[in-house]
XYZ file of C-alpha atoms in Angstrom:
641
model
C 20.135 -179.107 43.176
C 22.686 -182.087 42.532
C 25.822 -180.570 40.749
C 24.583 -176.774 40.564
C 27.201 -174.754 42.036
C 28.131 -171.163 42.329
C 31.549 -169.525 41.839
C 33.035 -166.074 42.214
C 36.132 -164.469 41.011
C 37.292 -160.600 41.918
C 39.695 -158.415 40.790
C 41.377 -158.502 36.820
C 43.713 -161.903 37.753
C 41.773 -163.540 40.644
C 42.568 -167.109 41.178
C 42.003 -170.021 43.955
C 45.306 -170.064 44.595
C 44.988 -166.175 45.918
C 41.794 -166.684 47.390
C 39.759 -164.312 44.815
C 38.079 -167.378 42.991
C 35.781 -169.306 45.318
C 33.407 -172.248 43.901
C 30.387 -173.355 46.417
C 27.391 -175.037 46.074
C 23.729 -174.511 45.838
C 21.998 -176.011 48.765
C 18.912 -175.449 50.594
C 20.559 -173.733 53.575
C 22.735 -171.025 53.633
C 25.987 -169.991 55.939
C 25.821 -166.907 57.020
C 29.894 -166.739 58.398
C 31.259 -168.441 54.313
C 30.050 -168.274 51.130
C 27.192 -169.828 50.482
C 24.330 -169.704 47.829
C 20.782 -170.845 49.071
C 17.578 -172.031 47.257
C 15.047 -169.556 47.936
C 12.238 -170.581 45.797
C 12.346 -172.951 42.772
C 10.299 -173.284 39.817
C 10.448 -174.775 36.149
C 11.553 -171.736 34.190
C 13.480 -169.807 36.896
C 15.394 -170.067 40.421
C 15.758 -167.393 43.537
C 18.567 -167.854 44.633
C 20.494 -166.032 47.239
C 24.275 -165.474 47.808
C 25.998 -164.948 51.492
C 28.951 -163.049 51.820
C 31.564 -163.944 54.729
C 32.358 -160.027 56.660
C 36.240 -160.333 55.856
C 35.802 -160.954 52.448
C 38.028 -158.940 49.849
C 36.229 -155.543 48.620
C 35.647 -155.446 44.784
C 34.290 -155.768 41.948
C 33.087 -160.033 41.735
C 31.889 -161.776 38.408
C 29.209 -164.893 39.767
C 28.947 -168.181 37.884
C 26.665 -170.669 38.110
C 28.024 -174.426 36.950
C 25.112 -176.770 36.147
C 26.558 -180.370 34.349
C 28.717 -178.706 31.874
C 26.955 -175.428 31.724
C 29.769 -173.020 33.060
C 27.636 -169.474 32.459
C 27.755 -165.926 34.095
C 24.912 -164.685 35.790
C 25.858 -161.085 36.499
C 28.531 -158.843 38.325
C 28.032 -157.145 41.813
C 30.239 -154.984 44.281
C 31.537 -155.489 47.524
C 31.368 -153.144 50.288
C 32.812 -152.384 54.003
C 29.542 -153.273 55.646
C 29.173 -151.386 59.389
C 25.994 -152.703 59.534
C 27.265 -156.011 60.530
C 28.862 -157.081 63.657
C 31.359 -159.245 62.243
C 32.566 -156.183 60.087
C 35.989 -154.637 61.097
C 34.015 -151.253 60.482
C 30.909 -152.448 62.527
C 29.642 -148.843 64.046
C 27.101 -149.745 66.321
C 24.892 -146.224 66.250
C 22.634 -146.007 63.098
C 22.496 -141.835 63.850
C 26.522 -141.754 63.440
C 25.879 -145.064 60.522
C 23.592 -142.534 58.803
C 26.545 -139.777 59.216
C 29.476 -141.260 58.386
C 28.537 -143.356 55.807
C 25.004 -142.430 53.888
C 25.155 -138.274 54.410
C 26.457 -136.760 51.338
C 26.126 -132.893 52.416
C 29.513 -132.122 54.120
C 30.384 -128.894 56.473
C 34.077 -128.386 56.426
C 35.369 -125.932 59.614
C 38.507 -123.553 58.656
C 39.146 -119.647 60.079
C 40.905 -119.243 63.677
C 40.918 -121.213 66.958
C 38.801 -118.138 68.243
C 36.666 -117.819 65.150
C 35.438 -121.160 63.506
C 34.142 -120.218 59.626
C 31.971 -123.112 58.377
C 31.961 -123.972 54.425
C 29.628 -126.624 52.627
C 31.000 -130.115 50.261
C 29.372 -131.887 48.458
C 31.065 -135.591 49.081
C 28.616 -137.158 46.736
C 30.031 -140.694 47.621
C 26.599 -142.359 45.630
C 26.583 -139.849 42.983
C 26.643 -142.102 39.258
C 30.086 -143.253 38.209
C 32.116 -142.586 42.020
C 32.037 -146.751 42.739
C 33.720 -147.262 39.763
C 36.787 -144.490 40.266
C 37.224 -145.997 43.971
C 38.170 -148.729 42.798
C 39.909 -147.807 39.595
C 42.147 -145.791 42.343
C 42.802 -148.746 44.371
C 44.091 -150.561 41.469
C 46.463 -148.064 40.405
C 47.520 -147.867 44.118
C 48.057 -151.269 44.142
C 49.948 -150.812 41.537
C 52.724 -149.418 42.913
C 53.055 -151.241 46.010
C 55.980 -154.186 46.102
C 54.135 -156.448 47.824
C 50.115 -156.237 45.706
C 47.810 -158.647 47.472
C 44.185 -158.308 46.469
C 43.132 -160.782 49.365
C 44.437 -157.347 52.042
C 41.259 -155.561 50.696
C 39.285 -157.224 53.490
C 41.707 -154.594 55.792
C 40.354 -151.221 56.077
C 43.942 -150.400 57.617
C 45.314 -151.515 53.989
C 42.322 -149.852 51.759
C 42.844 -146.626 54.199
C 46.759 -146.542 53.419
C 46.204 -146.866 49.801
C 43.724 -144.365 49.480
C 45.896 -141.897 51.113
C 48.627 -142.521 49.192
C 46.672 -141.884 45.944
C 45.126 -138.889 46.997
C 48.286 -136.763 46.975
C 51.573 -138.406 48.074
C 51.777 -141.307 45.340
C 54.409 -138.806 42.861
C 52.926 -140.216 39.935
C 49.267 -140.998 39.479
C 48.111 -139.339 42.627
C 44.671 -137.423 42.225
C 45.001 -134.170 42.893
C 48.368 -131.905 43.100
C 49.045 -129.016 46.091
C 48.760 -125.867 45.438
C 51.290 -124.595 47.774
C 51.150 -120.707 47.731
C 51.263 -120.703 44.289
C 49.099 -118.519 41.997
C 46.744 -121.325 40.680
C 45.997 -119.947 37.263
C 47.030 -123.438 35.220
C 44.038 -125.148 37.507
C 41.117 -124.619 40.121
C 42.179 -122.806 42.809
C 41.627 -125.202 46.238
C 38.675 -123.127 47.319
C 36.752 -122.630 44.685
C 35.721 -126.715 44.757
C 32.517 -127.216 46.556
C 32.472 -130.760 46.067
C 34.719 -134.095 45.379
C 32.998 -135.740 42.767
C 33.628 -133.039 39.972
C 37.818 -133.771 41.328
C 37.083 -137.513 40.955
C 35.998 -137.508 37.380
C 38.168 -134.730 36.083
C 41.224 -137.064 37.171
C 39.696 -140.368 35.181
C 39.211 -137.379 32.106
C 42.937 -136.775 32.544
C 43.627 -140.371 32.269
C 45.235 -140.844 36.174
C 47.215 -137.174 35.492
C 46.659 -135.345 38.911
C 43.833 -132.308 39.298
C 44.718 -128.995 39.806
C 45.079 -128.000 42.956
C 44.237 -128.960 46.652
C 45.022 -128.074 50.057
C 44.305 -130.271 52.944
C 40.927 -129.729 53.167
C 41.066 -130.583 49.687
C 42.090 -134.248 50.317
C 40.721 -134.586 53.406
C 36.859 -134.269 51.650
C 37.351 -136.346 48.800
C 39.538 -138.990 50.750
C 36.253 -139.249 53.189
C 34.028 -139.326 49.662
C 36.148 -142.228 48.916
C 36.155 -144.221 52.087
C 32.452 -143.043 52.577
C 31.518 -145.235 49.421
C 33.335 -148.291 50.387
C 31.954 -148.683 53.224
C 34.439 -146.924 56.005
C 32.552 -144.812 58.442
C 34.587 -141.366 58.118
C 34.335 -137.649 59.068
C 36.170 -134.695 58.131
C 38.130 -133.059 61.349
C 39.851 -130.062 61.795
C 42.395 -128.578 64.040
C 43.464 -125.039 64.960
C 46.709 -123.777 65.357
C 48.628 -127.376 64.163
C 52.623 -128.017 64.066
C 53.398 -129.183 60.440
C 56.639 -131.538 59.538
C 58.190 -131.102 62.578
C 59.344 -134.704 62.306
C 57.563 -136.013 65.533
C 59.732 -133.046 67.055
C 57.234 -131.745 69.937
C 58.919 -128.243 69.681
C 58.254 -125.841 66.585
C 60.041 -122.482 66.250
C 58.751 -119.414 64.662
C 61.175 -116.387 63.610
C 60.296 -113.034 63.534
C 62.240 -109.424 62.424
C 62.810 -106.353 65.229
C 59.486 -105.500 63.541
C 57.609 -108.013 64.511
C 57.486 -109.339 60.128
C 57.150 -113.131 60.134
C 60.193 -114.907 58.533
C 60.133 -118.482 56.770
C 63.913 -119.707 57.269
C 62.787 -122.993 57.944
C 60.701 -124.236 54.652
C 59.255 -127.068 56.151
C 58.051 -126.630 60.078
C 56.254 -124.137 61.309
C 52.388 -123.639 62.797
C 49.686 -123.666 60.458
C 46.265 -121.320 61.235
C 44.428 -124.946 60.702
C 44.810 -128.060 59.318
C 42.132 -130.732 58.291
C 42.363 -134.374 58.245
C 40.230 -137.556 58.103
C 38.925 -140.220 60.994
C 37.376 -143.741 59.770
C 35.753 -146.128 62.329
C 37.745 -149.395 62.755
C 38.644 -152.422 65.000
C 42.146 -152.567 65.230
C 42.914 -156.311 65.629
C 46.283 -155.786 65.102
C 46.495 -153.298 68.237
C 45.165 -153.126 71.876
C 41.464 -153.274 72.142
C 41.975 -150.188 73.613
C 42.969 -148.758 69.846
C 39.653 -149.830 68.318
C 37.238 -147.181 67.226
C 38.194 -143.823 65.444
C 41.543 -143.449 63.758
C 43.537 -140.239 62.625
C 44.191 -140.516 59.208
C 46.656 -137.755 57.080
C 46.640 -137.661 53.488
C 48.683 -133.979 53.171
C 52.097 -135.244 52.479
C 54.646 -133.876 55.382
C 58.679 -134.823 56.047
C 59.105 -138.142 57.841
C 61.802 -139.679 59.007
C 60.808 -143.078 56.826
C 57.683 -144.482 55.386
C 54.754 -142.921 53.433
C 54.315 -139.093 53.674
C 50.820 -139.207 54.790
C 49.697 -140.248 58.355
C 47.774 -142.973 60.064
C 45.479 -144.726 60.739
C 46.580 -143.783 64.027
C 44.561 -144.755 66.728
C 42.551 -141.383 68.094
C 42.826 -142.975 71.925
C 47.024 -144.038 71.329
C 47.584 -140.278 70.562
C 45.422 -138.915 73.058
C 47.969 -141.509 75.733
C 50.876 -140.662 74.240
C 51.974 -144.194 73.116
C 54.007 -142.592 70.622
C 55.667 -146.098 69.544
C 52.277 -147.463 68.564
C 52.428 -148.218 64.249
C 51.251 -146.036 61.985
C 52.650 -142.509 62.870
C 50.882 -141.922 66.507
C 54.062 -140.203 67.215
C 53.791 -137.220 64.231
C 50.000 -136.631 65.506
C 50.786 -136.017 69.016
C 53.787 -133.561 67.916
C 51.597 -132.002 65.580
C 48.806 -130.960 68.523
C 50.889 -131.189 71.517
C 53.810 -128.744 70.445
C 55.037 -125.614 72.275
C 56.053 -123.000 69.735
C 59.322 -121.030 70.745
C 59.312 -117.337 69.324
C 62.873 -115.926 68.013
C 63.778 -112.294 66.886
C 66.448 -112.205 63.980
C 68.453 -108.956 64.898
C 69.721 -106.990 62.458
C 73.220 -108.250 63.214
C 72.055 -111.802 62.189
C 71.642 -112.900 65.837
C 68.856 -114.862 67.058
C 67.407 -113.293 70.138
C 64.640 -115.714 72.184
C 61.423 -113.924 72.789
C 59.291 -113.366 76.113
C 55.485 -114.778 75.217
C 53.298 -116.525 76.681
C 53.122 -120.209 75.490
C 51.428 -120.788 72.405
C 49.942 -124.370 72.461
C 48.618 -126.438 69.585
C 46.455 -128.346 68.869
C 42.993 -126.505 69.891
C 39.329 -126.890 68.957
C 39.407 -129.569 67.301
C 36.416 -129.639 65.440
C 33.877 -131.913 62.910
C 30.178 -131.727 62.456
C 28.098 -132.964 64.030
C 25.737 -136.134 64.019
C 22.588 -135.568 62.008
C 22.687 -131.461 62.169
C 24.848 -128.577 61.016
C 26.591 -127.913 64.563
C 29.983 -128.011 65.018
C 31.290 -130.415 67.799
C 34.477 -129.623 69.373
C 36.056 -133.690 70.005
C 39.526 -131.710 71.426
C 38.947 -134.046 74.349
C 39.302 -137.130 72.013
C 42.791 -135.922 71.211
C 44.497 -134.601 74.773
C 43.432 -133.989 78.089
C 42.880 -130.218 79.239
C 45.493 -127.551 78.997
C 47.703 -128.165 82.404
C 45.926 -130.980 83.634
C 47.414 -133.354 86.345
C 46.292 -136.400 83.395
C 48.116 -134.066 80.899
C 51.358 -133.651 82.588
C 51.806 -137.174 82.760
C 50.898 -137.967 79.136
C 53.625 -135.468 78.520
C 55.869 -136.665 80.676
C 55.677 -140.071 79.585
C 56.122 -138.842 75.803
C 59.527 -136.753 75.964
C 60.862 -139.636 77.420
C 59.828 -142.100 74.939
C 60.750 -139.841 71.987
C 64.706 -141.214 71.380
C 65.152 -138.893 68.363
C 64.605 -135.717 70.881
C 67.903 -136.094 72.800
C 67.831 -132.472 74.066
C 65.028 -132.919 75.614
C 64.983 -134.493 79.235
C 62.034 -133.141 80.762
C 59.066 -130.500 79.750
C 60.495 -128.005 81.497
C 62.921 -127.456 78.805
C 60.652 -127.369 76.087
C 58.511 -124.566 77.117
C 58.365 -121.258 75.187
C 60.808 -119.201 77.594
C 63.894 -120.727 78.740
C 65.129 -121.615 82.101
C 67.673 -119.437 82.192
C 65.559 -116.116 81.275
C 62.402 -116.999 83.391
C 62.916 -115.080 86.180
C 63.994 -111.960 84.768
C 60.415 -111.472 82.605
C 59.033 -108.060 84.271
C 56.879 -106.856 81.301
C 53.905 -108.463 80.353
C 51.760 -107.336 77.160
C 48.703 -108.317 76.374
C 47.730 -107.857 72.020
C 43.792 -108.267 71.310
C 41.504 -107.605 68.460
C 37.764 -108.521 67.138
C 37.991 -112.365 66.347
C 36.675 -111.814 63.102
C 35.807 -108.830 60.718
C 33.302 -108.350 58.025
C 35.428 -107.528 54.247
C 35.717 -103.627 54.464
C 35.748 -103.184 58.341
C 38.942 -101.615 59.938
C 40.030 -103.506 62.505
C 40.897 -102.215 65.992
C 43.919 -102.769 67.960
C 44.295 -103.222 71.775
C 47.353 -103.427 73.338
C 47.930 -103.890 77.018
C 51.828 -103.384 78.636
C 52.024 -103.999 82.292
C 55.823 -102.980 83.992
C 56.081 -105.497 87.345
C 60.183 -104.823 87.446
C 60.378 -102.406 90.152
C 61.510 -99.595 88.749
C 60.220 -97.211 85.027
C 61.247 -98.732 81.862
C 61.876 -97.368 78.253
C 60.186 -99.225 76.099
C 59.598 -99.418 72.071
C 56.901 -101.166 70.571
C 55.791 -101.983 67.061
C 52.425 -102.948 65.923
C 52.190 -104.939 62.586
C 49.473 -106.631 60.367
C 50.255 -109.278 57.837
C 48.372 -111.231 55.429
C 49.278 -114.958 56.113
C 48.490 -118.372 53.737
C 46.576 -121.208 56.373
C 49.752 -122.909 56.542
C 51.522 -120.131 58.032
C 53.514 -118.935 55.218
C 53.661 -114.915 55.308
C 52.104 -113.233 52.277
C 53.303 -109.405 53.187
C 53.477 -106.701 55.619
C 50.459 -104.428 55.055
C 50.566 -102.087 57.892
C 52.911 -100.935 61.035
C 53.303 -98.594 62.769
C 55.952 -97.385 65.807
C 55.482 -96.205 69.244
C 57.866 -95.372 72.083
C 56.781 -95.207 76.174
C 57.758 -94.940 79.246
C 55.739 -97.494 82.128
C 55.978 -96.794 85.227
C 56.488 -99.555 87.954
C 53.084 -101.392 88.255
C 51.506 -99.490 85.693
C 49.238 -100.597 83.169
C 49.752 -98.646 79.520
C 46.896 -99.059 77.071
C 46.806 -98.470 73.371
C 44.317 -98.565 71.152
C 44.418 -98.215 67.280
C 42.472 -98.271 64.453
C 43.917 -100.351 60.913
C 42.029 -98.649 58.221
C 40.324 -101.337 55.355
C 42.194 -99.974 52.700
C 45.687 -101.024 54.108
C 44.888 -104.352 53.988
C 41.969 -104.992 51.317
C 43.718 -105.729 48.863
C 46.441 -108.147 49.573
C 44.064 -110.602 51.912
C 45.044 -113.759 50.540
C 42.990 -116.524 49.777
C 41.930 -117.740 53.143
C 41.608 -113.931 54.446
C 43.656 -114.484 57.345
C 45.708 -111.577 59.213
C 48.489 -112.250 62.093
C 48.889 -108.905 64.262
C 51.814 -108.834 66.804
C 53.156 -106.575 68.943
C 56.655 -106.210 69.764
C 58.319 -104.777 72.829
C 61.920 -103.976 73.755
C 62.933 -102.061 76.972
C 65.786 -100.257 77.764
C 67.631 -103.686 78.793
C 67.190 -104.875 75.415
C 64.627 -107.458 76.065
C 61.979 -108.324 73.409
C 58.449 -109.297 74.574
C 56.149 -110.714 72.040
C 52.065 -110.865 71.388
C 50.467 -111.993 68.718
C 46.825 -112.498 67.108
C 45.006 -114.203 63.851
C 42.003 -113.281 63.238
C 39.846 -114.195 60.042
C 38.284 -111.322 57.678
C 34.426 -112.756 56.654
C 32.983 -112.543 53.669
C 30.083 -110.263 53.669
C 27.038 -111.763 54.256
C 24.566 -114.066 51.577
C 21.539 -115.008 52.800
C 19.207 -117.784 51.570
C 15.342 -117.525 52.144
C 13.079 -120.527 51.571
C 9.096 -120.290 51.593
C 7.329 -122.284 55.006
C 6.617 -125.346 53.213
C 8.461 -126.601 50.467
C 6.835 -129.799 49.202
C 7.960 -132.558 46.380
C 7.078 -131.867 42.843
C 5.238 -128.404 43.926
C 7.643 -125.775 42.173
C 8.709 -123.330 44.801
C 10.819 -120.038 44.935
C 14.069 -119.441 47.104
C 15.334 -115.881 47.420
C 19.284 -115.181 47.827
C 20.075 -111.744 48.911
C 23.970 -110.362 48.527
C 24.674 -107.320 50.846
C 27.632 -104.884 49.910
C 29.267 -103.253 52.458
C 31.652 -102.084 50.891
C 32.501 -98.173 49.947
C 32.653 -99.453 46.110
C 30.620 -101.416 43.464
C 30.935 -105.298 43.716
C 32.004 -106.074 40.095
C 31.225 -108.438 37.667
C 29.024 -110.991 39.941
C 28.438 -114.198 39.506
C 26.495 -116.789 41.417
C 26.503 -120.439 41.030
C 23.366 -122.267 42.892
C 23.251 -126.388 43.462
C 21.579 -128.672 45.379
C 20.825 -132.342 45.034
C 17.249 -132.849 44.379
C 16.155 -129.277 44.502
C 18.057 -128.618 41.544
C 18.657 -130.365 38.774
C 22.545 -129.952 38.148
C 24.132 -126.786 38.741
C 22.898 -123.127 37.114
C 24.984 -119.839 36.994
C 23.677 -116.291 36.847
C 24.988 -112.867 36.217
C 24.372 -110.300 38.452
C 26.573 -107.790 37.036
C 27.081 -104.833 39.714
C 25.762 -104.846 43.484
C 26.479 -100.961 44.241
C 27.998 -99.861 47.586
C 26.342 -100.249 51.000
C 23.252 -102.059 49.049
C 21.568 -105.350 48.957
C 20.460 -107.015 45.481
C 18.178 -109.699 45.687
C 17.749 -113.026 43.177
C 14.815 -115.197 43.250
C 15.143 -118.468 41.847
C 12.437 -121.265 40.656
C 13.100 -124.635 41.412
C 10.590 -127.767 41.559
C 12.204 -130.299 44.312
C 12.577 -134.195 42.944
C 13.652 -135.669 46.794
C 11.843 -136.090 49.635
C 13.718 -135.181 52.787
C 16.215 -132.883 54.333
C 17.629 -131.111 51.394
C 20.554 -128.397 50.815
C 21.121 -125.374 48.466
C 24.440 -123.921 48.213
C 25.473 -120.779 46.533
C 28.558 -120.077 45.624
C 29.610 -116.257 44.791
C 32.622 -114.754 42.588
C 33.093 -110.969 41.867
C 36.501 -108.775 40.943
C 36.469 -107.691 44.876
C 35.572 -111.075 46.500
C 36.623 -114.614 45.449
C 34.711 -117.957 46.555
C 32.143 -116.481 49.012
C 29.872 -119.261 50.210
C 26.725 -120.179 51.852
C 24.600 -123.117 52.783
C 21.178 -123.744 53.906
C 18.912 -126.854 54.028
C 15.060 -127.488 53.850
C 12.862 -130.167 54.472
C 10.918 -131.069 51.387
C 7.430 -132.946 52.676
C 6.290 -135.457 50.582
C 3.463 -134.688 48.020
């Protein structure tokens, strides 16, 4: 073994000076904390040898020598990963179950809808899929790219690969991978949810030579930045949160504006509360924190208004946020406005003035959600995130916040950032109370309930309108679809109920992408104060059922049957469906349906012959002239033969 030695080199320019060349020898023990090669078995013709890898070296790409006298030859290439299988890994997750999560599952369940009615959809993260190794870390190098200070050795940081990857996802302005939609018609591109899976968004953007895919939304980048991390190693889940403050610029205080009708305004472009929002969390140790900080981290890649730095968000420590140490690095402070804010209702008169509101406090930041470990459940982690709604341990997280936060100088205590105003507390004498069905199937009319309860002390006049509007998930208003006007008198501790019905075809039409409706009520009395309710609810897609045989086994072909029910009062035009499913499928197939008539079911029975052993899933994926993007999910376990 006398003067056989290995080298490495990573990256395009590695060196010894950077650390990304190393030359070691070959001896007959190894080093399992350094590089080391060891002698595993010698004979005349050939040599095992095997390499060690030290747990903070560099991710990459490597090249491996072998020097023998003054042979200097290359034995082959391999690739580096994150490795939380081992403890000396900063991503070391000590729980195979959550290991075989966070890093190995590719079948994804992404939660959207309303805090009171969670809508599952399926991704496809497809982190191993051929080709995805390769575009990681082509996008790290063009993310490196741009950065001032490019230091291949700071791939051995998840914090730095994390960063990077969120910065090429959608905030880097010129190379990033995919561009936001917005609420823009998305006819130049792929609308955000039609995708049902990242790697098809991957390779599109290495087609387009680095030129960003069209479109995404959050959940968007939040499922192909945990494809991403997912194959390099970084144990990461998709979350998401209902009822979230966007850009308020780590304000904790978010207003919303409203006309004498009750018609949401957008004055302010930027802030305001979104229906949901989904982000990322990756498994680290934070050595550069508290212990404390170790462990799951709140990562942002939807770009948002920030006083300095990046536009995306984190890794912020989950426990730092759920504390309120605001000042901790990497933007603690923007998550904990973002679930922690108290939205403020105002009422733009029709002599321009701003008129505050009477509503009950509208928090943020609820049911925070992800799946869950090794089944299809969703698991509400809220408790990761904040303590319970008017908690002793909440108050004093609170507390502690508004008077860390210098940049909120109005703010002195909570008491002043609370929906209703000092000043105007005392004189509330009207409560109302708006509710409706969480969610409706597509052609249902939805029913109102509104509850108005005088506690003044003497009648009141009062004149109340009901409205429904379609709304984008990021709470920008699409239109008005429906009001209508009613006038009362209450008398003192009297309860006045009104129920009304919205009728489908008001509001069919006009849903929006994300079929979500905001209903409010609005009240004013004879003394000219307003009193506010509202409600989101989401309007489901009708239902598409998937029905596999009792035993599906490997290589036996086997029949699946997907049944579409109409309830609607017309035909369901031009249908297509588009079935998938990693081995039960081989790639993806499309069939025509044509017309499913009113109030009917059609039914489509597909062959397929399974390849993999295992838990397996089969989406399908629906598009007609009445319904766009209708998905469903269901998984099988294929015995072996």
């Amino acid at each position: 073994m006398s003067g056989k030695c290995i080298s490495f080199a990573a990256g395009p320019q590695y060196s010894k000076a950077d650390r990304t060349q190393v030359k070691f020898p070959v001896s007959s023990l190894g080093d399992q904390k350094q590089w080391s090669a060891k002698l595993e078995e010698q004979h005349p013709y050939f040599w095992t040898i095997s390499v060690n890898t030290p747990a903070n070296a560099p991710i990459g790409q490597y090249d491996l020598f072998l020097h023998a006298s003054k042979v200097y030859c290359l034995l082959g290439k391999f690739i580096l990963l994150f490795n939380p299988w081992c403890r000396d890994d900063l991503v070391f997750l000590p729980n195979e179950a959550q290991r075989q999560e966070y890093i190995l599952n590719q079948d994804g369940v992404i939660y959207w809808g309303t805090e009171n009615e969670i809508l599952a959809q399926p991704w496809d993260f497809g982190q191993f899929d051929v080709g995805i190794v390769d575009i990681c870390f082509r996008l790290l190098d063009i993310g490196e790219g741009y950065q001032q200070d490019k230091d291949q050795t700071q791939r051995k940081n998840p914090i730095y690969i994390c960063r990077t990857v969120a910065a090429m996802i959608n905030c880097n302005l010129s190379r990033k991978i995919l561009t936001e939609s917005g609420t823009r018609e998305c006819y130049d591109g792929t609308p955000p949810s039609k995708w049902l899976g990242s790697s098809s968004i991957l390779q599109q953007w290495v087609t387009l030579q680095g030129q960003p895919v069209r479109y995404g939304q959050c959940w968007v980048f939040a499922a192909v930045m945990c494809s991403v991390l997912r194959c390099l190693g970084i144990p990461t889940r998709v979350v998401t949160g209902f009822t979230w403050a966007h850009n308020t610029n780590s304000n904790p205080n978010v207003n919303e504006y409203y006309d004498e009708d009750g018609t949401l305004l957008t004055p302010d472009k930027s802030a305001r509360v979104w229906t949901f929002h989904v982000w990322n969390e990756c498994w680290m140790a934070r050595t550069d924190l508290l212990p404390e900080y170790s462990g799951w981290q709140a990562l942002d890649a939807t770009c948002q208004k920030k006083i300095e730095g990046p536009s995306f968000c984190g890794p912020a420590p989950v426990q730092a946020i759920k504390e309120g140490d605001v000042e901790v690095d990497y933007d603690v402070c923007y998550f904990f406005a973002a679930m922690n804010a108290k939205c403020k209702v105002w009422i733009h008169m029709a002599d321009d003035i701003l008129k505050p509101a009477f509503i009950c406090t509208k928090y943020t930041g609820n049911n925070i959600s992800t799946k869950s470990v090794g089944s299809e459940r969703c698991e509400d982690i809220t408790h990761n995130y904040k303590y319970p709604e008017g908690s002793l341990p909440e108050k004093k997280v609170l507390d502690k916040v508004y008077r860390k936060i210098k940049t909120l100088q109005a703010i002195s205590s909570r008491r002043e950032i609370i929906s209703v105003p000092p000043g105007l507390e005392e004189r509330v004498n009207l409560f109302i109370h708006l509710q409706s069905k969480s969610s409706l199937i597509l052609g249902q009319d939805i029913p109102l309930s509104i509850e108005m309860f005088n506690y003044s002390g003497r009648e009141k006049s009062t004149h109340l309108v009901l409205g429904v509007q379609s709304l984008h998930y990021n709470g920008v208003p699409i239109m008005q679809l429906w009001k209508e006007k009613f006038n009362f008198i209450i008398r003192n501790n009297e309860v006045n109920t009104l129920q009304v019905f919205v009728p489908y075809s008001w509001y069919g039409k006009e849903l929006g992408e994300n079929r979500l409706l905001r209903l409010t009520a609005t009240v004013r009395d004879e003394d000219s104060y307003i009193y506010f309710a509202q409600e989101e609810i989401s309007i489901c897609d009708p239902p598409l059922t998937i029905e596999f045989p009792e035993n599906v086994v490997l290589y036996q072909p086997s029949t699946v049957k997907i049944s579409l029910l109409n309830p609607l009062t017309e035909p369901l035009e031009k249908c297509v469906i588009v079935v998938g499913g990693r081995g039960l499928i081989y790639r993806q197939r499309k069939y025509r349906l044509g017309s499913v008539q009113p109030n009917s079911t059609q039914d489509l029975h597909i062959s397929f012959t399974p390849t993999e052993a295992g838990t397996r899933r089969l989406t399908v994926h629906l598009t007609c002239l009445q319904i766009q993007n209708l998905k469903s999910y269901k998984s099988i376990t294929v015995a072996a033969a």
